[in-house]
mmCIF file of C-alpha atoms (C1' of nucleotides) in Angstrom:
data_model
loop_
_atom_site.group_PDB
_atom_site.id
_atom_site.type_symbol
_atom_site.label_atom_id
_atom_site.label_comp_id
_atom_site.label_asym_id
_atom_site.label_seq_id
_atom_site.Cartn_x
_atom_site.Cartn_y
_atom_site.Cartn_z
ATOM 1 C CA UNK J 40 0.000 0.000 0.000
ATOM 2 C CA UNK J 41 2.673 2.476 -0.908
ATOM 3 C CA UNK J 42 1.784 6.145 -0.867
ATOM 4 C CA UNK J 43 0.610 7.716 -4.082
ATOM 5 C CA UNK J 44 3.120 9.750 -5.979
ATOM 6 C CA UNK J 45 1.214 12.976 -6.057
ATOM 7 C CA UNK J 46 1.692 14.946 -9.256
ATOM 8 C CA UNK J 47 1.377 17.978 -7.043
ATOM 9 C CA UNK J 48 4.732 17.493 -5.402
ATOM 10 C CA UNK J 49 6.457 16.938 -8.699
ATOM 11 C CA UNK J 50 7.856 20.272 -9.742
ATOM 12 C CA UNK J 51 8.572 19.325 -13.314
ATOM 13 C CA UNK J 52 6.576 21.401 -15.697
ATOM 14 C CA UNK J 53 3.312 20.219 -17.093
ATOM 15 C CA UNK J 54 2.667 20.646 -20.768
ATOM 16 C CA UNK J 55 -0.863 20.858 -22.007
ATOM 17 C CA UNK J 56 -2.983 21.475 -25.058
ATOM 18 C CA UNK J 57 -6.672 21.772 -25.722
ATOM 19 C CA UNK J 58 -8.875 20.823 -28.617
ATOM 20 C CA UNK J 59 -12.459 20.548 -29.634
ATOM 21 C CA UNK J 60 -14.648 17.594 -30.384
ATOM 22 C CA UNK J 61 -18.293 16.741 -30.708
ATOM 23 C CA UNK J 62 -18.551 16.135 -26.967
ATOM 24 C CA UNK J 63 -17.094 19.485 -26.032
ATOM 25 C CA UNK J 64 -13.604 20.548 -25.178
ATOM 26 C CA UNK J 65 -10.676 18.222 -24.622
ATOM 27 C CA UNK J 66 -7.642 18.972 -22.514
ATOM 28 C CA UNK J 67 -4.565 16.810 -22.505
ATOM 29 C CA UNK J 68 -1.570 17.296 -20.250
ATOM 30 C CA UNK J 69 1.608 15.532 -19.354
ATOM 31 C CA UNK J 70 5.338 15.711 -19.382
ATOM 32 C CA UNK J 71 8.153 15.641 -21.853
ATOM 33 C CA UNK J 72 11.749 14.789 -21.082
ATOM 34 C CA UNK J 73 12.892 17.096 -23.825
ATOM 35 C CA UNK J 74 13.807 14.262 -26.115
ATOM 36 C CA UNK J 75 10.414 14.150 -27.723
ATOM 37 C CA UNK J 76 9.494 11.541 -25.152
ATOM 38 C CA UNK J 77 6.077 12.367 -23.799
ATOM 39 C CA UNK J 78 3.746 10.890 -21.265
ATOM 40 C CA UNK J 79 0.155 11.781 -20.682
ATOM 41 C CA UNK J 80 -0.877 12.159 -17.075
ATOM 42 C CA UNK J 81 -4.102 14.049 -17.491
ATOM 43 C CA UNK J 82 -6.914 13.942 -20.001
ATOM 44 C CA UNK J 83 -10.212 15.665 -19.408
ATOM 45 C CA UNK J 84 -13.448 16.538 -21.143
ATOM 46 C CA UNK J 85 -15.596 19.539 -20.426
ATOM 47 C CA UNK J 86 -17.994 22.111 -21.699
ATOM 48 C CA UNK J 87 -15.582 24.974 -22.070
ATOM 49 C CA UNK J 88 -11.897 25.631 -22.130
ATOM 50 C CA UNK J 89 -11.875 27.938 -19.155
ATOM 51 C CA UNK J 90 -13.297 25.429 -16.722
ATOM 52 C CA UNK J 91 -10.920 22.778 -17.977
ATOM 53 C CA UNK J 92 -8.010 25.099 -17.345
ATOM 54 C CA UNK J 93 -9.287 25.823 -13.873
ATOM 55 C CA UNK J 94 -9.626 22.118 -13.142
ATOM 56 C CA UNK J 95 -6.113 21.508 -14.346
ATOM 57 C CA UNK J 96 -4.762 24.322 -12.241
ATOM 58 C CA UNK J 97 -6.576 22.932 -9.235
ATOM 59 C CA UNK J 98 -5.324 19.416 -9.752
ATOM 60 C CA UNK J 99 -1.749 20.554 -10.353
ATOM 61 C CA UNK J 100 -1.582 23.769 -8.433
ATOM 62 C CA UNK J 101 2.087 23.353 -7.576
ATOM 63 C CA UNK J 102 3.338 22.739 -11.048
ATOM 64 C CA UNK J 103 4.288 25.011 -13.832
ATOM 65 C CA UNK J 104 1.787 24.634 -16.617
ATOM 66 C CA UNK J 105 2.827 25.448 -20.129
ATOM 67 C CA UNK J 106 0.554 25.405 -23.110
ATOM 68 C CA UNK J 107 2.108 24.097 -26.285
ATOM 69 C CA UNK J 108 0.392 22.943 -29.386
ATOM 70 C CA UNK J 109 3.122 20.765 -30.771
ATOM 71 C CA UNK J 110 4.084 18.353 -28.012
ATOM 72 C CA UNK J 111 0.798 16.525 -27.594
ATOM 73 C CA UNK J 112 -0.479 17.118 -31.068
ATOM 74 C CA UNK J 113 -0.573 13.454 -32.003
ATOM 75 C CA UNK J 114 -2.031 12.359 -28.687
ATOM 76 C CA UNK J 115 -4.696 15.027 -28.771
ATOM 77 C CA UNK J 116 -5.636 14.075 -32.303
ATOM 78 C CA UNK J 117 -5.809 10.427 -31.287
ATOM 79 C CA UNK J 118 -8.072 11.264 -28.362
ATOM 80 C CA UNK J 119 -10.426 13.234 -30.564
ATOM 81 C CA UNK J 120 -10.370 10.525 -33.162
ATOM 82 C CA UNK J 121 -11.324 8.048 -30.456
ATOM 83 C CA UNK J 122 -14.203 10.198 -29.316
ATOM 84 C CA UNK J 123 -15.602 10.531 -32.794
ATOM 85 C CA UNK J 124 -15.085 6.937 -33.743
ATOM 86 C CA UNK J 125 -14.134 4.645 -30.851
ATOM 87 C CA UNK J 126 -13.331 1.609 -32.928
ATOM 88 C CA UNK J 127 -10.328 0.498 -30.937
ATOM 89 C CA UNK J 128 -8.937 1.324 -27.516
ATOM 90 C CA UNK J 129 -7.163 4.629 -27.139
ATOM 91 C CA UNK J 130 -3.615 3.715 -26.269
ATOM 92 C CA UNK J 131 -1.403 6.519 -25.085
ATOM 93 C CA UNK J 132 1.894 6.589 -23.218
ATOM 94 C CA UNK J 133 0.588 7.438 -19.795
ATOM 95 C CA UNK J 134 1.779 8.148 -16.306
ATOM 96 C CA UNK J 135 -0.385 6.720 -13.582
ATOM 97 C CA UNK J 136 -0.322 8.462 -10.247
ATOM 98 C CA UNK J 137 -2.164 6.552 -7.589
ATOM 99 C CA UNK J 138 -2.141 3.814 -5.005
ATOM 100 C CA UNK J 139 -1.488 0.218 -5.906
ATOM 101 C CA UNK J 140 -5.171 -0.491 -5.618
ATOM 102 C CA UNK J 141 -6.067 2.344 -7.933
ATOM 103 C CA UNK J 142 -3.503 1.288 -10.489
ATOM 104 C CA UNK J 143 -4.850 -2.228 -10.429
ATOM 105 C CA UNK J 144 -8.347 -0.960 -11.089
ATOM 106 C CA UNK J 145 -7.176 1.296 -13.888
ATOM 107 C CA UNK J 146 -5.017 -1.377 -15.454
ATOM 108 C CA UNK J 147 -7.901 -3.797 -15.354
ATOM 109 C CA UNK J 148 -10.149 -1.235 -16.975
ATOM 110 C CA UNK J 149 -7.606 -0.813 -19.716
ATOM 111 C CA UNK J 150 -8.125 -4.464 -20.616
ATOM 112 C CA UNK J 151 -11.678 -3.813 -21.705
ATOM 113 C CA UNK J 152 -12.571 -3.286 -25.305
ATOM 114 C CA UNK J 153 -14.735 -0.584 -26.804
ATOM 115 C CA UNK J 154 -18.359 -1.599 -26.705
ATOM 116 C CA UNK J 155 -18.119 -3.729 -23.611
ATOM 117 C CA UNK J 156 -18.949 -2.746 -20.077
ATOM 118 C CA UNK J 157 -17.814 -4.070 -16.718
ATOM 119 C CA UNK J 158 -19.520 -3.754 -13.377
ATOM 120 C CA UNK J 159 -17.666 -2.362 -10.402
ATOM 121 C CA UNK J 160 -18.280 -5.658 -8.709
ATOM 122 C CA UNK J 161 -16.713 -7.585 -11.570
ATOM 123 C CA UNK J 162 -13.719 -5.270 -11.530
ATOM 124 C CA UNK J 163 -13.300 -5.918 -7.836
ATOM 125 C CA UNK J 164 -13.336 -9.639 -8.488
ATOM 126 C CA UNK J 165 -10.822 -9.381 -11.292
ATOM 127 C CA UNK J 166 -8.242 -7.550 -9.235
ATOM 128 C CA UNK J 167 -8.593 -10.146 -6.536
ATOM 129 C CA UNK J 168 -10.418 -7.956 -4.105
ATOM 130 C CA UNK J 169 -13.974 -9.216 -4.111
ATOM 131 C CA UNK J 170 -16.383 -7.154 -2.119
ATOM 132 C CA UNK J 171 -14.547 -3.926 -2.684
ATOM 133 C CA UNK J 172 -16.814 -2.725 -5.431
ATOM 134 C CA UNK J 173 -17.406 0.535 -3.686
ATOM 135 C CA UNK J 174 -13.725 1.192 -3.380
ATOM 136 C CA UNK J 175 -13.438 0.349 -7.049
ATOM 137 C CA UNK J 176 -15.993 2.989 -7.823
ATOM 138 C CA UNK J 177 -14.052 5.496 -5.798
ATOM 139 C CA UNK J 178 -10.883 4.524 -7.637
ATOM 140 C CA UNK J 179 -12.581 5.043 -10.967
ATOM 141 C CA UNK J 180 -13.559 8.490 -9.829
ATOM 142 C CA UNK J 181 -9.949 9.284 -9.056
ATOM 143 C CA UNK J 182 -8.840 8.485 -12.547
ATOM 144 C CA UNK J 183 -7.096 11.429 -14.161
ATOM 145 C CA UNK J 184 -6.918 10.148 -17.693
ATOM 146 C CA UNK J 185 -10.230 9.995 -19.482
ATOM 147 C CA UNK J 186 -10.740 7.648 -22.404
ATOM 148 C CA UNK J 187 -7.301 6.034 -22.270
ATOM 149 C CA UNK J 188 -8.365 4.607 -18.943
ATOM 150 C CA UNK J 189 -11.862 3.746 -19.980
ATOM 151 C CA UNK J 190 -13.705 4.221 -16.729
ATOM 152 C CA UNK J 191 -16.767 5.091 -18.760
ATOM 153 C CA UNK J 192 -17.086 1.336 -19.278
ATOM 154 C CA UNK J 193 -17.567 0.744 -15.574
ATOM 155 C CA UNK J 194 -21.226 0.425 -14.684
ATOM 156 C CA UNK J 195 -23.379 -0.559 -11.751
ATOM 157 C CA UNK J 196 -24.484 -4.119 -11.551
ATOM 158 C CA UNK J 197 -28.089 -3.140 -10.950
ATOM 159 C CA UNK J 198 -28.186 -1.158 -14.172
ATOM 160 C CA UNK J 199 -28.793 2.168 -12.501
ATOM 161 C CA UNK J 200 -26.806 5.170 -13.563
ATOM 162 C CA UNK J 201 -23.574 5.608 -11.727
ATOM 163 C CA UNK J 202 -21.294 8.540 -12.105
ATOM 164 C CA UNK J 203 -18.806 9.891 -14.537
ATOM 165 C CA UNK J 204 -16.308 12.482 -13.641
ATOM 166 C CA UNK J 205 -16.592 14.285 -16.939
ATOM 167 C CA UNK J 206 -20.372 14.193 -17.116
ATOM 168 C CA UNK J 207 -22.803 11.323 -17.131
ATOM 169 C CA UNK J 208 -24.126 12.423 -20.500
ATOM 170 C CA UNK J 209 -20.712 11.936 -21.987
ATOM 171 C CA UNK J 210 -20.421 8.514 -20.421
ATOM 172 C CA UNK J 211 -23.666 7.404 -21.992
ATOM 173 C CA UNK J 212 -22.740 8.889 -25.316
ATOM 174 C CA UNK J 213 -19.286 7.326 -25.341
ATOM 175 C CA UNK J 214 -20.758 3.928 -24.604
ATOM 176 C CA UNK J 215 -23.360 4.382 -27.267
ATOM 177 C CA UNK J 216 -20.735 5.244 -29.858
ATOM 178 C CA UNK J 217 -18.539 2.368 -28.827
ATOM 179 C CA UNK J 218 -21.358 -0.095 -29.181
ATOM 180 C CA UNK J 219 -22.265 1.352 -32.514
ATOM 181 C CA UNK J 220 -18.756 1.358 -33.910
ATOM 182 C CA UNK J 221 -17.785 -2.017 -32.498
ATOM 183 C CA UNK J 222 -20.591 -3.558 -34.469
ATOM 184 C CA UNK J 223 -22.878 -4.235 -31.568
ATOM 185 C CA UNK J 224 -26.495 -3.371 -31.866
ATOM 186 C CA UNK J 225 -27.530 0.058 -30.748
ATOM 187 C CA UNK J 226 -30.494 -0.338 -28.481
ATOM 188 C CA UNK J 227 -33.104 1.636 -30.334
ATOM 189 C CA UNK J 228 -35.279 1.938 -27.255
ATOM 190 C CA UNK J 229 -32.691 3.951 -25.395
ATOM 191 C CA UNK J 230 -31.636 6.109 -28.235
ATOM 192 C CA UNK J 231 -33.739 9.031 -27.215
ATOM 193 C CA UNK J 232 -31.429 9.491 -24.290
ATOM 194 C CA UNK J 233 -28.751 11.135 -26.355
ATOM 195 C CA UNK J 234 -28.466 14.739 -25.618
ATOM 196 C CA UNK J 235 -28.851 17.173 -28.389
ATOM 197 C CA UNK J 236 -25.471 18.591 -29.194
ATOM 198 C CA UNK J 237 -23.818 15.223 -28.936
ATOM 199 C CA UNK J 238 -24.414 14.423 -32.521
ATOM 200 C CA UNK J 239 -21.871 12.274 -34.203
ATOM 201 C CA UNK J 240 -19.689 14.252 -36.530
ATOM 202 C CA UNK J 241 -17.260 13.035 -39.130
ATOM 203 C CA UNK J 242 -13.963 11.981 -37.705
ATOM 204 C CA UNK J 243 -10.933 14.109 -38.091
ATOM 205 C CA UNK J 244 -8.476 11.822 -39.808
ATOM 206 C CA UNK J 245 -5.282 10.705 -38.260
ATOM 207 C CA UNK J 246 -5.096 7.533 -36.266
ATOM 208 C CA UNK J 247 -1.921 8.060 -34.402
ATOM 209 C CA UNK J 248 -2.399 5.812 -31.423
ATOM 210 C CA UNK J 249 0.748 4.724 -29.721
ATOM 211 C CA UNK J 250 0.910 1.217 -28.450
ATOM 212 C CA UNK J 251 2.742 1.947 -25.265
ATOM 213 C CA UNK J 252 1.525 0.226 -22.177
ATOM 214 C CA UNK J 253 0.610 1.898 -18.915
ATOM 215 C CA UNK J 254 2.498 1.720 -15.646
ATOM 216 C CA UNK J 255 5.596 3.761 -14.966
ATOM 217 C "C1'" DT B 103 -41.930 -5.927 -10.994
ATOM 218 C "C1'" DC B 104 -40.091 -1.600 -9.426
ATOM 219 C "C1'" DT B 105 -39.202 1.785 -6.201
ATOM 220 C "C1'" DG B 106 -37.017 3.569 -2.051
ATOM 221 C "C1'" DC B 107 -34.704 2.699 2.301
ATOM 222 C "C1'" DC B 108 -31.174 0.558 5.304
ATOM 223 C "C1'" DC B 109 -27.108 -1.409 6.284
ATOM 224 C "C1'" DC B 110 -23.009 -3.236 5.032
ATOM 225 C "C1'" DC B 111 -18.824 -3.378 2.177
ATOM 226 C "C1'" DG B 112 -13.304 -1.905 1.342
ATOM 227 C "C1'" DG B 113 -9.903 1.766 0.253
ATOM 228 C "C1'" DT B 114 -8.538 6.544 0.847
ATOM 229 C "C1'" DT B 115 -8.043 11.015 3.005
ATOM 230 C "C1'" DA W 232 -13.946 9.389 11.446
ATOM 231 C "C1'" DA W 233 -15.933 10.526 7.130
ATOM 232 C "C1'" DC W 234 -16.271 10.091 2.402
ATOM 233 C "C1'" DC W 235 -17.464 7.343 -2.148
ATOM 234 C "C1'" DG W 236 -19.011 6.665 -9.532
ATOM 235 C "C1'" DG W 237 -21.437 0.017 -4.910
ATOM 236 C "C1'" DG W 238 -24.353 -4.005 -3.636
ATOM 237 C "C1'" DG W 239 -27.806 -6.881 -1.566
ATOM 238 C "C1'" DG W 240 -31.982 -7.438 1.083
ATOM 239 C "C1'" DC W 241 -36.524 -6.156 2.037
ATOM 240 C "C1'" DA W 242 -40.469 -3.629 2.773
ATOM 241 C "C1'" DG W 243 -44.208 -1.037 0.390
ATOM 242 C "C1'" DA W 244 -46.266 0.452 -3.415
#
DNA sequence: TCTGCCCCCGGTT
DNA sequence: AACCGGGGGCAGA
């Protein structure tokens, strides 16, 4: 149960970039060692750029934050591409900051494929900690990297709505798109749930996903 | 069946 | 000690 390595106490500078997609604004942040080696440690979705910047500043208040378009260009494009057309998992070079338990949950989530869902209970079982479904839910909520760690695929076992850090509407919409793209049937009965404004738009091009695995 | 409680769960702050 | 993106049981609709 080692202590989490809080990004907050790391004084290396945080590089970030923002972009736009059909689900709103996207913000991606991480580090670069200067040798074009980058790692994503933060990926968020939101309604507007300003609130995303505020969230980032709150989460990393002790770090220098530098906006650059070039560094995470490919990763940002890949994230947007995933949002528009989630055919395959979004794989990014990531940095996970969290407890062992949290990393286990996140790593297990990363094993899921687009279009499938897992219950918190099932996740708890898979990481060898049956009965800790509530803790699993809490761990999902602590996830800092949207999409790449697909916590939107974690659902309640009783079918009720659970939460999503970046908006429950987005969670539903992401799942709907994944099911659609992965060839599964799109439940027609539930289709009226989509919010207006979350219309599917043509994808952007570029499919730069890197195949790096998680875990520093 | 389908709600809404109530009480318990395990990990984290 | 309190907080949770949970779960199961059980009463009343």
